[in-house]
Short mmCIF file of C-alpha atoms in Angstrom, two decimals:
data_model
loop_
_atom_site.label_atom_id
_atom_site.label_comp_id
_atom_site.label_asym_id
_atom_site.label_seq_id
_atom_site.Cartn_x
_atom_site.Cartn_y
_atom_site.Cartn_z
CA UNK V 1 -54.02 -58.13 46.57
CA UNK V 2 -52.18 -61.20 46.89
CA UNK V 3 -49.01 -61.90 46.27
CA UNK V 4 -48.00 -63.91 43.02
CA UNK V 5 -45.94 -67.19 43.48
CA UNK V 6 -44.21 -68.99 41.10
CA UNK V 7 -44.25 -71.52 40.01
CA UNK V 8 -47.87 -72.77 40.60
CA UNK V 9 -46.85 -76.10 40.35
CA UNK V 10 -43.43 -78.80 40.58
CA UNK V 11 -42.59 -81.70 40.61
CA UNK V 12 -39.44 -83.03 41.85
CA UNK V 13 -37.45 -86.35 42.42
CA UNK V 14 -35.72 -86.72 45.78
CA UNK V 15 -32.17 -84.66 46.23
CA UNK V 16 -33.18 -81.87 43.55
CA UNK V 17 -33.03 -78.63 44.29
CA UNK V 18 -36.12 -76.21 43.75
CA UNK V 19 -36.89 -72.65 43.88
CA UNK V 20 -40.37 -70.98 44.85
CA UNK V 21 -40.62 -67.17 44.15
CA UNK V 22 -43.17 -65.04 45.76
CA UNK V 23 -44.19 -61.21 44.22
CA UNK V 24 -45.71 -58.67 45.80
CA UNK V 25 -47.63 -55.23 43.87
CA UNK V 26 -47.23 -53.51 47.66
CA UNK V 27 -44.50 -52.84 49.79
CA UNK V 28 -43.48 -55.74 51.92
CA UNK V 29 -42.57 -55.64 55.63
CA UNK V 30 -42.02 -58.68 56.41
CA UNK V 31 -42.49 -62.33 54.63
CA UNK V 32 -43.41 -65.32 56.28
CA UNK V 33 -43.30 -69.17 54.69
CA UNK V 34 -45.44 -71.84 55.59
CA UNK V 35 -46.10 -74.92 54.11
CA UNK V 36 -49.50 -77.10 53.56
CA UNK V 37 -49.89 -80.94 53.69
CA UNK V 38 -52.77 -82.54 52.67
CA UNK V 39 -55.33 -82.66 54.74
CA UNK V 40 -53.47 -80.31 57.26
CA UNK V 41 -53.45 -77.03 58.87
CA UNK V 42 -50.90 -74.77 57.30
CA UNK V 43 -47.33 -74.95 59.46
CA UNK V 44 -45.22 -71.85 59.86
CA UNK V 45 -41.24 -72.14 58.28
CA UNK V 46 -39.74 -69.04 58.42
CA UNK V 47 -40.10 -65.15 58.71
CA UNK V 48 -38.01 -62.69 56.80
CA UNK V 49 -37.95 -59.50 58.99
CA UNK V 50 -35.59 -57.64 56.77
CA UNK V 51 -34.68 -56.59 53.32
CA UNK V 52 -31.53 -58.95 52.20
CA UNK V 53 -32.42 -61.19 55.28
CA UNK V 54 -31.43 -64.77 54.49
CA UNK V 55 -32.70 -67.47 56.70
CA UNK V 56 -32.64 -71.06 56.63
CA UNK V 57 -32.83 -74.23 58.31
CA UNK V 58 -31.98 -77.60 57.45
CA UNK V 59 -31.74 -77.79 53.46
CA UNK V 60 -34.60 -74.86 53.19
CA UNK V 61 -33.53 -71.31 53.41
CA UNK V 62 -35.29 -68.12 51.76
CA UNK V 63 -34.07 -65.08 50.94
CA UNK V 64 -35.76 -61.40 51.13
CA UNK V 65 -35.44 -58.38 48.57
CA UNK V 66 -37.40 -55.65 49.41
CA UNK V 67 -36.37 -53.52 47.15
CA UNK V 68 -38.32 -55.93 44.41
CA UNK V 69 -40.77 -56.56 46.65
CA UNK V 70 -40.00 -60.20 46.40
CA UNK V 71 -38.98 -63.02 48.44
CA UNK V 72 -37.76 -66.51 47.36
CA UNK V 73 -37.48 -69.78 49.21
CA UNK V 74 -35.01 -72.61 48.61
CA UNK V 75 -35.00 -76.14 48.92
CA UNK V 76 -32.02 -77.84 48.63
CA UNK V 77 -31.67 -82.16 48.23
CA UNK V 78 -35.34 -82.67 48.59
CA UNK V 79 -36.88 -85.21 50.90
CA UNK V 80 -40.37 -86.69 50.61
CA UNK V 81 -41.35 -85.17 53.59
CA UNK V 82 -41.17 -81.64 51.37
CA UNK V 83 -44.06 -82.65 49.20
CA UNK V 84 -46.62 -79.97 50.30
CA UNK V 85 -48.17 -76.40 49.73
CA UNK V 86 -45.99 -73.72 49.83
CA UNK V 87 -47.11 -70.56 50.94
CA UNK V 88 -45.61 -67.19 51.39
CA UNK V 89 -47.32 -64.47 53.20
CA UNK V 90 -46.88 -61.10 54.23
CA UNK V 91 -47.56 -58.90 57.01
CA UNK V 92 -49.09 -55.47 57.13
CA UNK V 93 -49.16 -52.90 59.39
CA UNK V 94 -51.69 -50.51 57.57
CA UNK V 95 -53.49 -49.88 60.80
CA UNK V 96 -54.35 -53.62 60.89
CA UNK V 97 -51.66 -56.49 61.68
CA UNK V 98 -52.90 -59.36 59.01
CA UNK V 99 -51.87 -61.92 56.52
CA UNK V 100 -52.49 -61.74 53.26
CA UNK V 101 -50.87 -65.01 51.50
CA UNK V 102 -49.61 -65.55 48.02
CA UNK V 103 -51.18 -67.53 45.69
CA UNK V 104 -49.53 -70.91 46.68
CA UNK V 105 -47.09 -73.53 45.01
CA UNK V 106 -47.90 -77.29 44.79
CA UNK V 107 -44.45 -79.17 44.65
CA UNK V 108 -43.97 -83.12 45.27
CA UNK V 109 -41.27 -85.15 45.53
CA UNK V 110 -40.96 -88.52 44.14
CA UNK V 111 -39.08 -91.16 45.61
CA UNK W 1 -50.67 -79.84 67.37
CA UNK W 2 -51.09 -76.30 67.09
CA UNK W 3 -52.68 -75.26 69.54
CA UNK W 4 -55.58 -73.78 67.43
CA UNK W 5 -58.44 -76.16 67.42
CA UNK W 6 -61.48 -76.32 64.92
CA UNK W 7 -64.67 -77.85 65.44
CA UNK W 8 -66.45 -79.14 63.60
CA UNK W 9 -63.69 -81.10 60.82
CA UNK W 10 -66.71 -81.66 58.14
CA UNK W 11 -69.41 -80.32 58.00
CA UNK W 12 -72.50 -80.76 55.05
CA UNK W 13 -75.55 -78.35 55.21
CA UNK W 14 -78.45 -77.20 53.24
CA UNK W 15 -78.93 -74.00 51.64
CA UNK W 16 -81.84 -73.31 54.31
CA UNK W 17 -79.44 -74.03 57.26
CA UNK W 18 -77.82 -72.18 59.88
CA UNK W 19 -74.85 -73.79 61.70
CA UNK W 20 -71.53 -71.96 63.35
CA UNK W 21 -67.82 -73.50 62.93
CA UNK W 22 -65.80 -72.50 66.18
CA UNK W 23 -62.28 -71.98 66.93
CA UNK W 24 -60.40 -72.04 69.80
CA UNK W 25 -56.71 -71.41 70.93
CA UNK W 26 -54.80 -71.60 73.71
CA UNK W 27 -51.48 -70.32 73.32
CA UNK W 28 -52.52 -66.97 74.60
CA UNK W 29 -52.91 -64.95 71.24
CA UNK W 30 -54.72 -61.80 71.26
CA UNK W 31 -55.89 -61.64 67.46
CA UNK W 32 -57.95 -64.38 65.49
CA UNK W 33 -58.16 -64.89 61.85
CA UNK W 34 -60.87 -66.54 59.45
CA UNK W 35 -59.33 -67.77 56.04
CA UNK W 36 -61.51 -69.58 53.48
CA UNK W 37 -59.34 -72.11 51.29
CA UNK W 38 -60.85 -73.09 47.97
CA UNK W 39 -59.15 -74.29 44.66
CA UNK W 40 -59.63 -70.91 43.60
CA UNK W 41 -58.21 -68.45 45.79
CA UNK W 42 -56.05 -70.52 47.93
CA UNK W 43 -56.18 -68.50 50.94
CA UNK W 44 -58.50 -65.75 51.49
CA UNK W 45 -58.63 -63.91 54.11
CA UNK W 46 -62.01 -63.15 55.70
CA UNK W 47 -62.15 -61.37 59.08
CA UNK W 48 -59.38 -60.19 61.07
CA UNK W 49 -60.31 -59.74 65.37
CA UNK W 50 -57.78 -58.01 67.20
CA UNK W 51 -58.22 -58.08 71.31
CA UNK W 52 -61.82 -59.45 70.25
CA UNK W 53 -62.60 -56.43 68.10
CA UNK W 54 -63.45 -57.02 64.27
CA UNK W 55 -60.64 -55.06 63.04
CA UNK W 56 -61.18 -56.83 59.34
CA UNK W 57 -63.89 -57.37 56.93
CA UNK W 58 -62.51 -58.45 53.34
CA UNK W 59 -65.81 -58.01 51.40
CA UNK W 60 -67.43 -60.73 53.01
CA UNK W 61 -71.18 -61.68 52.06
CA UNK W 62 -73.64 -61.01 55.39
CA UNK W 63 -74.48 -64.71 55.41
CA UNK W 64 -70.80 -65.02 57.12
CA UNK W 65 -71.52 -63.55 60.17
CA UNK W 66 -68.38 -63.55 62.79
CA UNK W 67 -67.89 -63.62 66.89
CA UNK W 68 -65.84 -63.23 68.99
CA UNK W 69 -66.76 -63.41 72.88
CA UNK W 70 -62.95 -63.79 74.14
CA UNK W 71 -59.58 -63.38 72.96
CA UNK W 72 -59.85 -67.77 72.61
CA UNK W 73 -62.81 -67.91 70.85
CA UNK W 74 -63.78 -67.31 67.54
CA UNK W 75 -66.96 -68.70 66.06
CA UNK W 76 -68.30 -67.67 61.93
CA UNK W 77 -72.27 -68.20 62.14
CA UNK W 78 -73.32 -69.55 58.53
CA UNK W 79 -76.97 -69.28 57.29
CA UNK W 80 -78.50 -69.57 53.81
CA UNK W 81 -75.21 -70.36 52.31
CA UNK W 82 -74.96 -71.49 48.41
CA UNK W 83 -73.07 -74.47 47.08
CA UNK W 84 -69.86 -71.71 46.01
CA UNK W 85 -69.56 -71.34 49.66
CA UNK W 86 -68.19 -75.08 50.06
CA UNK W 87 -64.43 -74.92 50.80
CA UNK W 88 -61.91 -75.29 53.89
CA UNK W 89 -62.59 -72.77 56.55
CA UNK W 90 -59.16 -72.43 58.72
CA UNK W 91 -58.89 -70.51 61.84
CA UNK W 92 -55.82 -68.71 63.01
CA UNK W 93 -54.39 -66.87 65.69
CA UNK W 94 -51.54 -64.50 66.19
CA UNK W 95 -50.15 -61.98 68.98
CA UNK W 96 -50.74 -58.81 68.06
CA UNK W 97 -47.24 -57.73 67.46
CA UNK W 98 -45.67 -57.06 64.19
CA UNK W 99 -43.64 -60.26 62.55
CA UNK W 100 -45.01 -63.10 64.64
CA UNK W 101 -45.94 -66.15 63.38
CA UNK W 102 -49.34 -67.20 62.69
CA UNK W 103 -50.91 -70.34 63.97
CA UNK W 104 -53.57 -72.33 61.90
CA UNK W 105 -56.42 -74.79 63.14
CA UNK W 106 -56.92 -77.84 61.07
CA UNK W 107 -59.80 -76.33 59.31
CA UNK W 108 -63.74 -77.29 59.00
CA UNK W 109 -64.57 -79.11 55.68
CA UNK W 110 -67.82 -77.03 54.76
CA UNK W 111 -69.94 -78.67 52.06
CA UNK W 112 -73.02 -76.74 50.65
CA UNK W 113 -76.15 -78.98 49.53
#
């Protein structure tokens, strides 16, 4: 199953602030972030490795609650170059390493 | 760059056809990873190979029919597709290790006559 994000959709103007949240039904081991432009390959943010990990760089940071099973990622004083897909995955280890990616958030920032 | 490249970027076919999309990395991965992308289900996993063994099958219909000769290559042979089938089909490739990063091709552009 894969996990829920919220919300599906945002738009922003440049130097908000904006929050994408990412459920999971299963257990998470890890999360991962990546984010989509159009027309492009999906590029890898972050990983989460732990529950209550916090990682960030630059103005986007993401936080990990395992306990919830969720995972959220922050991005602070948008920039145009932000407008993308955002999607969080997770890994398994049921026998298989894989991905299985959330559900995906649109956000763009206007000038 | 990510060192996962896709060939071809479009692609248009007829039902009656039989073509093959191919991957290839570089960076030394030892699993590979075929994703369909569609408004619908954003990012669906397909077929998981780990050290060129199909580890993964998520349900997919027979006319998908993966390959992998080499830990580099990955190819997905398509025949007697429908028009639902049209969508972005991205590669990716990993290391087999728990928590790494995975690494996406720019995807093929199918389109279904």
């Amino acid at each position: 199953q894969q996990p829920v994000q919220s919300p599906q959709a945002v738009i922003l103007r440049e130097g908000e602030d904006a929050v994408i949240n990412c459920s999971s039904s299963k257990a998470l081991y890890s999360v991962h972030w990546y984010r989509q432009k159009h027309g492009e390959a999906p590029v890898f943010l972050m990983i989460l490795l732990k529950g209550g990990e916090q990682k960030g760089h630059d103005k986007i940071s993401a936080s990990f609650n395992e306990k919830k099973q969720q995972s959220s990622l922050y991005l602070t004083a948008s920039q145009l170059s932000y407008s993308g897909t955002y999607f969080c995955g997770t890994g398994t280890t049921s026998g298989t390493y894989k991905y299985i990616f959330g559900t995906g958030t649109r956000l763009k920032v206007l000038a | 760059e990510t060192g996962v490249t896709q060939t071809p970027r479009h692609l248009v076919m007829g039902m009656t056809n039989k073509k093959s999309l191919k991957c290839e990395q570089h960076l030394g991965h030892n699993a590979m990873y075929w994703y369909k992308q569609s408004a619908k289900k954003p990012l669906e996993l397909m077929f998981v190979y780990n050290f060129k063994e199909q580890t993964e099958n998520n349900s997919v219909p027979s006319r998908f029919s993966p390959e992998c000769p080499n830990s580099s290559h990955l190819f997905l042979h398509l025949h007697t597709l429908q028009p639902e089938d049209s969508a972005l089909y991205l590669c990716a490739s990993s290391q087999v290790t728990e928590n790494t990063e995975a690494f996406f091709g720019q995807g093929t552009r199918l389109t279904v006559v």
